[in-house]
Short mmCIF file of C-alpha atoms and ligand atoms in Angstrom, two decimals:
data_model
loop_
_atom_site.label_atom_id
_atom_site.label_comp_id
_atom_site.label_asym_id
_atom_site.label_seq_id
_atom_site.Cartn_x
_atom_site.Cartn_y
_atom_site.Cartn_z
CA MET A 1 8.12 -55.97 -35.50
CA ALA A 2 9.65 -53.72 -32.88
CA ALA A 3 7.93 -50.62 -34.25
CA GLU A 4 4.56 -52.26 -34.73
CA SER A 5 1.55 -50.68 -32.97
CA PRO A 6 -1.27 -52.67 -31.36
CA ALA A 7 -3.77 -53.86 -33.95
CA MET A 8 -7.07 -52.10 -34.53
CA ARG A 9 -9.77 -54.53 -35.58
CA ARG A 10 -13.27 -53.90 -36.91
CA VAL A 11 -15.83 -56.24 -35.38
CA GLN A 12 -19.56 -56.87 -35.45
CA VAL A 13 -20.27 -56.28 -31.78
CA ALA A 14 -23.49 -58.27 -32.01
CA GLU A 15 -21.43 -61.37 -32.83
CA HIS A 16 -19.28 -61.12 -29.69
CA PRO A 17 -21.34 -61.84 -26.56
CA ARG A 18 -18.91 -60.16 -24.16
CA LEU A 19 -18.63 -56.98 -26.26
CA LEU A 20 -22.38 -56.91 -26.70
CA LYS A 21 -22.99 -57.23 -22.96
CA LEU A 22 -20.47 -54.46 -22.35
CA LYS A 23 -22.12 -52.22 -24.95
CA GLU A 24 -25.54 -52.70 -23.36
CA MET A 25 -24.26 -52.11 -19.83
CA PHE A 26 -22.37 -49.04 -21.03
CA ASN A 27 -25.55 -47.69 -22.53
CA SER A 28 -27.57 -48.14 -19.37
CA LYS A 29 -24.75 -46.66 -17.24
CA PHE A 30 -23.75 -43.65 -19.34
CA GLY A 31 -26.73 -43.31 -21.69
CA SER A 32 -24.59 -43.55 -24.82
CA ILE A 33 -22.79 -45.99 -27.11
CA PRO A 34 -19.04 -46.74 -26.71
CA LYS A 35 -16.81 -45.35 -29.47
CA PHE A 36 -14.32 -48.24 -29.20
CA TYR A 37 -13.20 -51.15 -27.04
CA VAL A 38 -9.72 -52.21 -25.87
CA ARG A 39 -8.56 -55.58 -24.57
CA ALA A 40 -5.32 -56.49 -22.80
CA PRO A 41 -4.58 -60.08 -21.71
CA GLY A 42 -3.25 -61.56 -18.47
CA ARG A 43 -0.32 -63.96 -18.63
CA VAL A 44 1.12 -67.11 -17.21
CA ASN A 45 4.86 -67.17 -16.68
CA ILE A 46 6.14 -70.59 -17.74
CA ILE A 47 9.62 -70.12 -16.30
CA GLY A 48 11.84 -67.27 -15.07
CA GLU A 49 10.40 -66.07 -11.78
CA HIS A 50 11.55 -62.93 -9.99
CA ILE A 51 14.36 -62.28 -12.42
CA ASP A 52 12.92 -59.64 -14.78
CA TYR A 53 13.68 -56.84 -12.31
CA CYS A 54 17.24 -58.21 -12.09
CA GLY A 55 17.63 -57.68 -15.85
CA TYR A 56 17.15 -61.32 -16.94
CA SER A 57 14.95 -62.81 -19.64
CA VAL A 58 11.68 -64.52 -18.80
CA LEU A 59 9.37 -66.89 -20.68
CA PRO A 60 5.66 -66.10 -20.36
CA MET A 61 2.66 -66.50 -22.63
CA ALA A 62 -0.54 -64.48 -22.74
CA ILE A 63 -3.69 -66.25 -21.60
CA GLU A 64 -7.15 -65.90 -23.06
CA GLN A 65 -8.49 -64.15 -19.95
CA ASP A 66 -8.25 -60.38 -20.22
CA VAL A 67 -9.40 -56.91 -19.27
CA LEU A 68 -11.87 -55.38 -21.70
CA ILE A 69 -12.81 -51.69 -21.61
CA ALA A 70 -15.61 -49.91 -23.48
CA VAL A 71 -14.74 -46.25 -24.04
CA GLU A 72 -16.38 -42.98 -25.00
CA PRO A 73 -14.31 -39.77 -25.05
CA VAL A 74 -16.24 -36.78 -23.60
CA LYS A 75 -15.68 -33.04 -23.63
CA THR A 76 -16.03 -32.46 -19.88
CA TYR A 77 -12.47 -33.22 -18.66
CA THR A 78 -13.98 -35.74 -16.30
CA LEU A 79 -12.84 -39.33 -16.13
CA GLN A 80 -15.63 -41.72 -15.13
CA LEU A 81 -14.82 -45.35 -14.45
CA ALA A 82 -17.30 -48.14 -13.82
CA ASN A 83 -16.77 -51.88 -13.50
CA THR A 84 -19.12 -54.70 -14.46
CA ASN A 85 -18.12 -56.39 -11.20
CA PRO A 86 -20.13 -54.80 -8.36
CA LEU A 87 -17.22 -55.43 -5.98
CA TYR A 88 -15.40 -52.56 -7.68
CA PRO A 89 -17.17 -49.24 -7.01
CA ASP A 90 -17.57 -46.43 -9.56
CA PHE A 91 -14.92 -43.76 -9.57
CA SER A 92 -14.67 -40.34 -11.08
CA THR A 93 -12.02 -37.62 -11.09
CA SER A 94 -10.81 -34.66 -13.10
CA ALA A 95 -8.72 -35.96 -16.01
CA ASN A 96 -6.28 -33.10 -15.40
CA ASN A 97 -5.44 -33.93 -11.86
CA ILE A 98 -4.60 -37.62 -11.54
CA GLN A 99 -3.67 -38.62 -7.98
CA ILE A 100 -2.59 -42.17 -7.16
CA ASP A 101 -2.81 -42.95 -3.47
CA LYS A 102 -0.20 -45.66 -2.80
CA THR A 103 -1.48 -46.28 0.68
CA LYS A 104 -4.83 -47.66 -0.51
CA ALA A 105 -5.17 -50.73 -2.71
CA LEU A 106 -8.03 -49.40 -4.86
CA TRP A 107 -8.86 -51.01 -8.21
CA HIS A 108 -9.11 -47.78 -10.16
CA ASN A 109 -5.52 -46.83 -9.25
CA TYR A 110 -4.29 -49.35 -11.84
CA PHE A 111 -6.30 -47.57 -14.51
CA LEU A 112 -4.85 -44.26 -13.37
CA CYS A 113 -1.29 -45.66 -13.65
CA GLY A 114 -1.81 -46.48 -17.34
CA LEU A 115 -3.45 -43.14 -18.04
CA LYS A 116 -0.74 -41.18 -16.22
CA GLY A 117 2.03 -43.06 -18.03
CA ILE A 118 0.70 -41.98 -21.44
CA GLN A 119 -0.12 -38.47 -20.29
CA GLU A 120 3.43 -37.98 -19.01
CA HIS A 121 5.03 -39.59 -22.06
CA PHE A 122 3.49 -36.92 -24.28
CA GLY A 123 4.00 -34.19 -21.67
CA LEU A 124 0.27 -33.39 -21.63
CA SER A 125 -1.30 -31.49 -18.79
CA ASN A 126 -4.77 -31.32 -20.33
CA LEU A 127 -6.44 -34.60 -21.09
CA THR A 128 -9.90 -34.97 -22.52
CA GLY A 129 -12.35 -36.74 -20.28
CA MET A 130 -13.79 -40.17 -20.93
CA ASN A 131 -16.38 -42.65 -19.78
CA CYS A 132 -15.12 -46.18 -19.38
CA LEU A 133 -16.77 -49.44 -18.46
CA ILE A 134 -14.34 -52.17 -17.44
CA ASP A 135 -14.89 -55.91 -17.54
CA GLY A 136 -12.18 -58.32 -16.41
CA ASN A 137 -12.14 -62.12 -16.23
CA ILE A 138 -8.58 -62.73 -14.96
CA PRO A 139 -8.81 -64.08 -11.39
CA PRO A 140 -7.53 -61.20 -9.19
CA SER A 141 -4.53 -61.59 -6.85
CA SER A 142 -3.73 -64.96 -8.38
CA GLY A 143 -0.39 -64.40 -10.13
CA LEU A 144 -1.94 -64.09 -13.62
CA SER A 145 -1.35 -60.37 -13.92
CA SER A 146 -4.84 -58.97 -13.65
CA SER A 147 -3.45 -55.66 -12.42
CA SER A 148 -0.91 -55.18 -15.21
CA ALA A 149 -3.58 -56.08 -17.77
CA LEU A 150 -5.67 -53.21 -16.38
CA VAL A 151 -2.70 -50.81 -16.50
CA CYS A 152 -1.91 -51.82 -20.11
CA CYS A 153 -5.54 -51.63 -21.17
CA ALA A 154 -5.85 -48.15 -19.66
CA GLY A 155 -2.64 -47.06 -21.38
CA LEU A 156 -3.96 -48.18 -24.77
CA VAL A 157 -7.38 -46.60 -24.05
CA THR A 158 -5.69 -43.26 -23.33
CA LEU A 159 -3.46 -43.47 -26.41
CA THR A 160 -6.49 -44.22 -28.60
CA VAL A 161 -8.53 -41.36 -27.12
CA LEU A 162 -5.62 -39.01 -27.84
CA GLY A 163 -5.42 -40.29 -31.42
CA ARG A 164 -1.68 -40.85 -31.04
CA ASN A 165 0.58 -43.72 -32.02
CA LEU A 166 3.14 -45.75 -30.10
CA SER A 167 4.76 -49.10 -30.77
CA LYS A 168 3.95 -52.13 -28.62
CA VAL A 169 7.46 -51.95 -27.17
CA GLU A 170 7.05 -48.28 -26.21
CA LEU A 171 3.65 -48.99 -24.68
CA ALA A 172 5.05 -51.91 -22.68
CA GLU A 173 7.91 -49.78 -21.36
CA ILE A 174 5.64 -46.88 -20.44
CA CYS A 175 3.15 -49.14 -18.65
CA ALA A 176 5.88 -51.08 -16.78
CA LYS A 177 7.24 -47.79 -15.48
CA SER A 178 3.89 -46.24 -14.66
CA GLU A 179 2.61 -49.29 -12.76
CA ARG A 180 5.31 -48.47 -10.19
CA TYR A 181 3.12 -45.52 -9.11
CA ILE A 182 1.26 -48.20 -7.14
CA GLY A 183 4.41 -48.66 -5.06
CA THR A 184 5.65 -52.08 -6.22
CA GLU A 185 9.00 -52.25 -7.98
CA GLY A 186 7.99 -54.84 -10.60
CA GLY A 187 10.05 -55.74 -13.66
CA GLY A 188 8.57 -55.43 -17.13
CA MET A 189 7.43 -58.98 -17.86
CA ASP A 190 3.69 -58.57 -17.39
CA GLN A 191 3.26 -55.42 -19.46
CA SER A 192 5.63 -56.70 -22.18
CA ILE A 193 3.74 -59.92 -22.77
CA SER A 194 0.38 -58.15 -22.59
CA PHE A 195 1.41 -56.04 -25.60
CA LEU A 196 3.86 -58.30 -27.43
CA ALA A 197 2.03 -61.64 -27.17
CA GLU A 198 0.99 -63.45 -30.34
CA GLU A 199 -1.43 -66.30 -30.64
CA GLY A 200 0.13 -69.75 -30.74
CA THR A 201 3.52 -68.92 -29.28
CA ALA A 202 5.13 -68.26 -25.92
CA LYS A 203 7.75 -65.51 -25.89
CA LEU A 204 11.23 -65.08 -24.54
CA ILE A 205 11.16 -61.52 -23.24
CA GLU A 206 14.56 -59.83 -23.00
CA PHE A 207 15.19 -56.42 -21.47
CA SER A 208 17.40 -53.40 -22.20
CA PRO A 209 16.48 -53.19 -25.00
CA LEU A 210 13.08 -54.81 -24.67
CA ARG A 211 12.42 -57.49 -27.27
CA ALA A 212 10.34 -60.65 -27.65
CA THR A 213 11.25 -63.84 -29.50
CA ASP A 214 8.88 -66.71 -30.29
CA VAL A 215 9.34 -69.91 -28.31
CA LYS A 216 7.46 -72.85 -29.78
CA LEU A 217 6.07 -74.99 -26.97
CA PRO A 218 5.94 -78.79 -27.38
CA SER A 219 2.89 -79.98 -29.29
CA GLY A 220 2.51 -83.12 -27.20
CA ALA A 221 1.97 -81.27 -23.93
CA VAL A 222 -0.52 -78.87 -22.40
CA PHE A 223 0.08 -76.13 -19.84
CA VAL A 224 -2.41 -76.20 -17.02
CA ILE A 225 -3.07 -73.38 -14.56
CA ALA A 226 -4.44 -74.15 -11.09
CA ASN A 227 -5.38 -71.56 -8.49
CA SER A 228 -4.24 -72.35 -4.95
CA CYS A 229 -7.04 -70.02 -3.77
CA VAL A 230 -4.59 -68.19 -1.50
CA GLU A 231 -4.84 -64.53 -2.46
CA MET A 232 -1.69 -62.53 -2.83
CA ASN A 233 -1.94 -58.84 -3.60
CA LYS A 234 1.65 -57.77 -4.08
CA ALA A 235 0.81 -54.11 -3.56
CA ALA A 236 -0.71 -54.78 -0.14
CA THR A 237 2.43 -56.19 1.52
CA SER A 238 6.16 -55.48 1.35
CA HIS A 239 7.24 -59.08 0.44
CA PHE A 240 7.73 -58.18 -3.19
CA ASN A 241 9.75 -55.02 -2.68
CA ILE A 242 11.90 -56.71 -0.02
CA ARG A 243 12.99 -59.24 -2.67
CA VAL A 244 13.73 -56.46 -5.16
CA MET A 245 15.85 -54.69 -2.51
CA GLU A 246 17.65 -57.90 -1.51
CA CYS A 247 18.63 -58.44 -5.16
CA ARG A 248 19.73 -54.82 -5.46
CA LEU A 249 21.90 -55.10 -2.34
CA ALA A 250 23.33 -58.45 -3.45
CA ALA A 251 24.28 -56.84 -6.79
CA LYS A 252 26.06 -54.00 -5.00
CA LEU A 253 27.96 -56.32 -2.64
CA LEU A 254 29.00 -58.61 -5.50
CA ALA A 255 30.18 -55.63 -7.54
CA LYS A 256 32.15 -54.24 -4.59
CA TYR A 257 33.72 -57.65 -3.93
CA LYS A 258 34.90 -57.74 -7.54
CA ASN A 259 36.29 -54.18 -7.27
CA LEU A 260 33.75 -52.79 -9.73
CA GLN A 261 32.17 -49.40 -9.28
CA TRP A 262 29.17 -50.52 -7.25
CA ASP A 263 27.21 -47.39 -6.39
CA ASN A 264 25.34 -47.16 -9.70
CA VAL A 265 24.77 -50.93 -9.97
CA LEU A 266 21.10 -51.83 -9.44
CA ARG A 267 20.63 -55.28 -11.01
CA LEU A 268 22.32 -58.64 -10.68
CA GLU A 269 22.60 -58.84 -14.47
CA GLU A 270 24.77 -55.70 -14.55
CA VAL A 271 27.39 -57.42 -12.40
CA GLN A 272 27.53 -60.36 -14.80
CA ALA A 273 27.74 -58.04 -17.81
CA LYS A 274 30.55 -55.98 -16.25
CA LEU A 275 32.52 -59.12 -15.40
CA GLY A 276 31.80 -60.70 -18.79
CA ILE A 277 31.38 -64.19 -17.32
CA SER A 278 28.74 -66.94 -17.54
CA LEU A 279 25.78 -67.50 -15.19
CA GLU A 280 27.51 -70.61 -13.85
CA GLU A 281 30.56 -68.50 -13.01
CA MET A 282 28.31 -65.92 -11.34
CA LEU A 283 27.05 -68.70 -9.06
CA LEU A 284 30.67 -69.38 -8.03
CA VAL A 285 31.33 -65.68 -7.43
CA THR A 286 28.18 -65.61 -5.25
CA GLU A 287 29.56 -68.54 -3.20
CA ASP A 288 32.82 -66.66 -2.63
CA ALA A 289 31.45 -63.18 -2.04
CA LEU A 290 28.29 -63.72 0.02
CA HIS A 291 27.48 -65.84 3.09
CA PRO A 292 24.30 -67.85 3.66
CA GLU A 293 23.66 -66.27 7.07
CA PRO A 294 21.26 -63.33 6.72
CA TYR A 295 22.75 -59.84 6.64
CA ASN A 296 21.53 -57.08 8.91
CA PRO A 297 21.54 -53.41 7.80
CA GLU A 298 24.69 -52.65 9.85
CA GLU A 299 26.71 -55.37 8.13
CA ILE A 300 25.54 -54.19 4.70
CA CYS A 301 26.58 -50.64 5.55
CA ARG A 302 30.00 -51.89 6.73
CA CYS A 303 30.53 -53.88 3.52
CA LEU A 304 29.62 -50.91 1.32
CA GLY A 305 31.19 -48.24 3.54
CA ILE A 306 27.97 -46.22 3.82
CA SER A 307 25.81 -44.97 6.70
CA LEU A 308 22.41 -46.36 7.69
CA GLU A 309 20.94 -43.07 6.57
CA GLU A 310 22.47 -43.51 3.09
CA LEU A 311 21.22 -47.11 2.92
CA ARG A 312 17.68 -45.94 3.66
CA THR A 313 17.52 -42.83 1.54
CA GLN A 314 19.64 -43.85 -1.44
CA ILE A 315 19.04 -47.58 -1.83
CA LEU A 316 15.92 -48.88 -0.08
CA SER A 317 12.33 -48.25 -1.21
CA PRO A 318 9.92 -46.45 1.16
CA ASN A 319 8.23 -49.67 2.31
CA THR A 320 11.47 -51.55 3.10
CA GLN A 321 13.11 -48.98 5.38
CA ASP A 322 12.59 -51.02 8.55
CA VAL A 323 13.61 -54.44 7.25
CA LEU A 324 16.18 -56.01 9.59
CA ILE A 325 17.12 -59.17 7.71
CA PHE A 326 18.35 -59.48 4.13
CA LYS A 327 19.10 -62.91 2.61
CA LEU A 328 21.49 -61.85 -0.12
CA TYR A 329 23.21 -65.17 -0.81
CA GLN A 330 19.97 -67.11 -1.28
CA ARG A 331 18.36 -64.47 -3.51
CA ALA A 332 21.40 -64.16 -5.78
CA LYS A 333 21.67 -67.96 -6.07
CA HIS A 334 18.02 -68.15 -7.13
CA VAL A 335 18.34 -65.37 -9.69
CA TYR A 336 21.47 -66.64 -11.44
CA SER A 337 20.26 -70.26 -11.50
CA GLU A 338 16.74 -69.30 -12.66
CA ALA A 339 18.18 -67.12 -15.44
CA ALA A 340 20.15 -70.16 -16.64
CA ARG A 341 17.02 -72.36 -16.52
CA VAL A 342 15.16 -69.94 -18.81
CA LEU A 343 17.90 -70.23 -21.43
CA GLN A 344 17.95 -74.03 -21.11
CA PHE A 345 14.16 -74.13 -21.47
CA LYS A 346 14.29 -72.12 -24.68
CA LYS A 347 17.11 -74.27 -26.06
CA ILE A 348 15.17 -77.48 -25.39
CA CYS A 349 12.11 -76.02 -27.13
CA GLU A 350 14.26 -75.20 -30.16
CA GLU A 351 16.08 -78.52 -30.32
CA ALA A 352 12.93 -80.55 -29.54
CA PRO A 353 14.59 -83.78 -28.34
CA GLU A 354 12.37 -86.83 -27.95
CA ASN A 355 12.16 -86.53 -24.16
CA MET A 356 11.53 -82.79 -24.35
CA VAL A 357 8.42 -82.74 -22.16
CA GLN A 358 10.29 -84.54 -19.41
CA LEU A 359 13.28 -82.18 -19.68
CA LEU A 360 11.10 -79.07 -19.61
CA GLY A 361 9.21 -80.50 -16.64
CA GLU A 362 12.45 -81.04 -14.74
CA LEU A 363 13.42 -77.40 -15.26
CA MET A 364 10.00 -76.28 -14.01
CA ASN A 365 10.38 -78.49 -10.92
CA GLN A 366 13.83 -77.05 -10.23
CA SER A 367 12.41 -73.56 -10.61
CA HIS A 368 9.75 -74.28 -8.01
CA MET A 369 12.29 -75.71 -5.61
CA SER A 370 14.46 -72.62 -5.96
CA CYS A 371 11.44 -70.32 -5.42
CA GLN A 372 10.55 -72.36 -2.34
CA ASP A 373 13.97 -72.71 -0.68
CA MET A 374 16.12 -69.90 -1.99
CA TYR A 375 13.63 -67.16 -2.81
CA GLU A 376 11.02 -68.07 -0.19
CA CYS A 377 8.13 -66.88 -2.33
CA SER A 378 6.01 -70.03 -2.11
CA CYS A 379 3.50 -71.00 0.60
CA PRO A 380 2.28 -74.38 1.98
CA GLU A 381 -0.80 -74.44 -0.28
CA LEU A 382 1.27 -73.84 -3.44
CA ASP A 383 3.71 -76.55 -2.38
CA GLN A 384 0.85 -78.94 -1.79
CA LEU A 385 -0.74 -78.09 -5.12
CA VAL A 386 2.47 -78.68 -7.13
CA ASP A 387 2.88 -82.04 -5.35
CA ILE A 388 -0.67 -83.02 -6.27
CA CYS A 389 -0.14 -81.93 -9.90
CA ARG A 390 3.06 -83.98 -10.17
CA LYS A 391 1.39 -86.98 -8.55
CA PHE A 392 -1.41 -86.98 -11.14
CA GLY A 393 0.72 -86.79 -14.24
CA ALA A 394 2.36 -83.38 -14.59
CA GLN A 395 5.96 -83.72 -15.79
CA GLY A 396 6.70 -80.49 -14.00
CA SER A 397 4.82 -78.03 -11.83
CA ARG A 398 5.70 -74.68 -10.27
CA LEU A 399 4.25 -71.53 -8.81
CA THR A 400 3.75 -68.79 -11.38
CA GLY A 401 3.85 -65.01 -10.95
CA ALA A 402 5.00 -63.30 -7.78
CA GLY A 403 4.03 -66.24 -5.54
CA TRP A 404 3.09 -66.28 -1.83
CA GLY A 405 -0.24 -67.53 -3.13
CA GLY A 406 -1.96 -67.48 -6.50
CA CYS A 407 -1.57 -70.09 -9.24
CA THR A 408 0.65 -72.95 -10.30
CA VAL A 409 1.50 -73.86 -13.89
CA SER A 410 2.09 -77.50 -14.85
CA ILE A 411 3.27 -79.21 -18.02
CA VAL A 412 1.04 -82.22 -18.70
CA PRO A 413 1.34 -84.76 -21.57
CA ALA A 414 -1.71 -84.12 -23.77
CA ASP A 415 -3.05 -87.68 -23.48
CA LYS A 416 -3.07 -87.45 -19.67
CA LEU A 417 -5.06 -84.21 -19.54
CA PRO A 418 -8.60 -85.45 -18.77
CA GLY A 419 -7.47 -87.72 -15.91
CA PHE A 420 -5.14 -85.02 -14.61
CA LEU A 421 -7.90 -82.40 -14.42
CA ALA A 422 -10.32 -84.77 -12.70
CA ASN A 423 -7.79 -86.02 -10.15
CA VAL A 424 -6.31 -82.63 -9.28
CA HIS A 425 -9.79 -81.23 -8.87
CA LYS A 426 -10.71 -84.00 -6.49
CA ALA A 427 -7.47 -83.92 -4.51
CA TYR A 428 -7.13 -80.15 -4.10
CA TYR A 429 -10.54 -78.54 -4.50
CA GLN A 430 -12.84 -81.15 -3.01
CA ARG A 431 -10.97 -81.13 0.29
CA SER A 432 -12.90 -82.51 3.18
CA ASP A 433 -12.58 -79.32 5.22
CA GLY A 434 -14.37 -77.27 2.53
CA SER A 435 -12.02 -74.36 3.23
CA LEU A 436 -11.55 -73.18 -0.37
CA ALA A 437 -13.81 -70.44 -1.67
CA PRO A 438 -15.72 -72.01 -4.61
CA GLU A 439 -15.58 -68.81 -6.69
CA LYS A 440 -11.78 -68.84 -6.64
CA GLN A 441 -11.37 -72.47 -7.64
CA SER A 442 -10.02 -72.70 -11.12
CA LEU A 443 -8.13 -75.33 -13.00
CA PHE A 444 -7.79 -75.03 -16.74
CA ALA A 445 -5.59 -75.86 -19.71
CA THR A 446 -4.32 -72.79 -21.52
CA LYS A 447 -2.90 -71.93 -24.94
CA PRO A 448 -0.73 -68.96 -25.91
CA GLY A 449 -3.11 -66.09 -26.69
CA GLY A 450 -2.73 -62.81 -28.57
CA GLY A 451 -1.76 -59.38 -27.22
CA ALA A 452 -3.56 -56.11 -26.53
CA LEU A 453 -5.71 -54.58 -29.28
CA VAL A 454 -8.41 -52.06 -30.10
CA PHE A 455 -11.86 -53.01 -31.46
CA LEU A 456 -13.99 -50.67 -33.49
CA GLU A 457 -17.62 -51.44 -34.20
CA ALA A 458 -17.98 -52.31 -37.90
C1 GLA B 1 5.16 -59.80 -10.71
C2 GLA B 1 5.89 -58.64 -11.35
C3 GLA B 1 6.74 -59.13 -12.51
C4 GLA B 1 7.66 -60.26 -12.04
C5 GLA B 1 6.88 -61.34 -11.30
C6 GLA B 1 7.75 -62.40 -10.68
O1 GLA B 1 4.25 -60.34 -11.60
O2 GLA B 1 4.98 -57.68 -11.84
O3 GLA B 1 7.47 -58.06 -13.05
O4 GLA B 1 8.70 -59.74 -11.25
O5 GLA B 1 6.07 -60.79 -10.28
O6 GLA B 1 8.43 -63.11 -11.65
#
């Protein structure tokens, strides 16, 4: 499976309303017919939040919502991008001079990340041009990975235009790396599941080396996604990168405390691997080595024996240079305990005890609590929404994705679903103050969907 490439499927476009609409819009925009179409799905992370960039396994599934791109290669060396959503303006550039401006959160930059990743992988300086029309139905800035789906879709578009071949794993790794051109130091979860997902199963995604294993979810329960309607664009603020840096610093301090060579340590998982101990033992080491009071940059420099200048230039990312407070103890506690919860979740799914839905729900609740208290990546609306979901029948509910807004995911016994949906809708979306934008409201049951693929018109 590891070497498998994304599928290429022949379809009757006329039988697929979304493809047909895209084909017609493409024709009126560019005056020609697309040569092929690519889709890449968004995802919901069931458990394992903010631990992929620390080297730990996560447990997402692809959702049905995706990014779909209609493509026509052209001979002009010009890249023309258009979006079916009028909120996203047309963009065009020379395909040989791709510039990604990190300072501006522009939609087309995500496309450019995917394109640049493939271009660099093959060491190409000359790319053929193309016309692309993009259609996405993943709610943006909602923790369901709309941006990574666009990066992955653009990567597969570029690969297909070049007529080259790469495995799903290679594509996922290239796209995870190239999305960092946007400026966020994400892990590889979103891109991995977008390529490696398979219908009907969630996946345990492990890193270094990247691999995906099926996790069969309980048949008696449904996973429900609910949007808090608080938008969180992780590229527009430094919250996300601050967490990545806190974990990196915690890893270095833990390694130093244990007399390991710390300067090349970047991830909390590396410390555990070097010590050869369990996650539970890592929690004890964290208790001994780190203190709950926040660290300031001077104390970190003292602990590591480095200068402020070295801290800034050799460890911190550009957008975290001026951070004055680092909560290393809390972040490390979250990461090691969340990594353990992922493994417990998978084990319960495999063993399928009678009270499995309840046990999985408890792990999801613990995950939310840790995100809230230790990782501080929740917000009042998300906390309120998980409370409402639990009150109306969810066995467990938690924020999903980066947090600070976006969606929750809840595990709901299948027989309670209709009442759950009606009650949550009433309690959260029909609030008396009418403060929630109707177009962002979404509450839906989801099933594990398939991964990225190419469609050719039959
Ligand atoms: C974002 C990142 C992922 C992951 C999650 C948090 O989606 O892109 O790599 O870190 O946040 O779990």
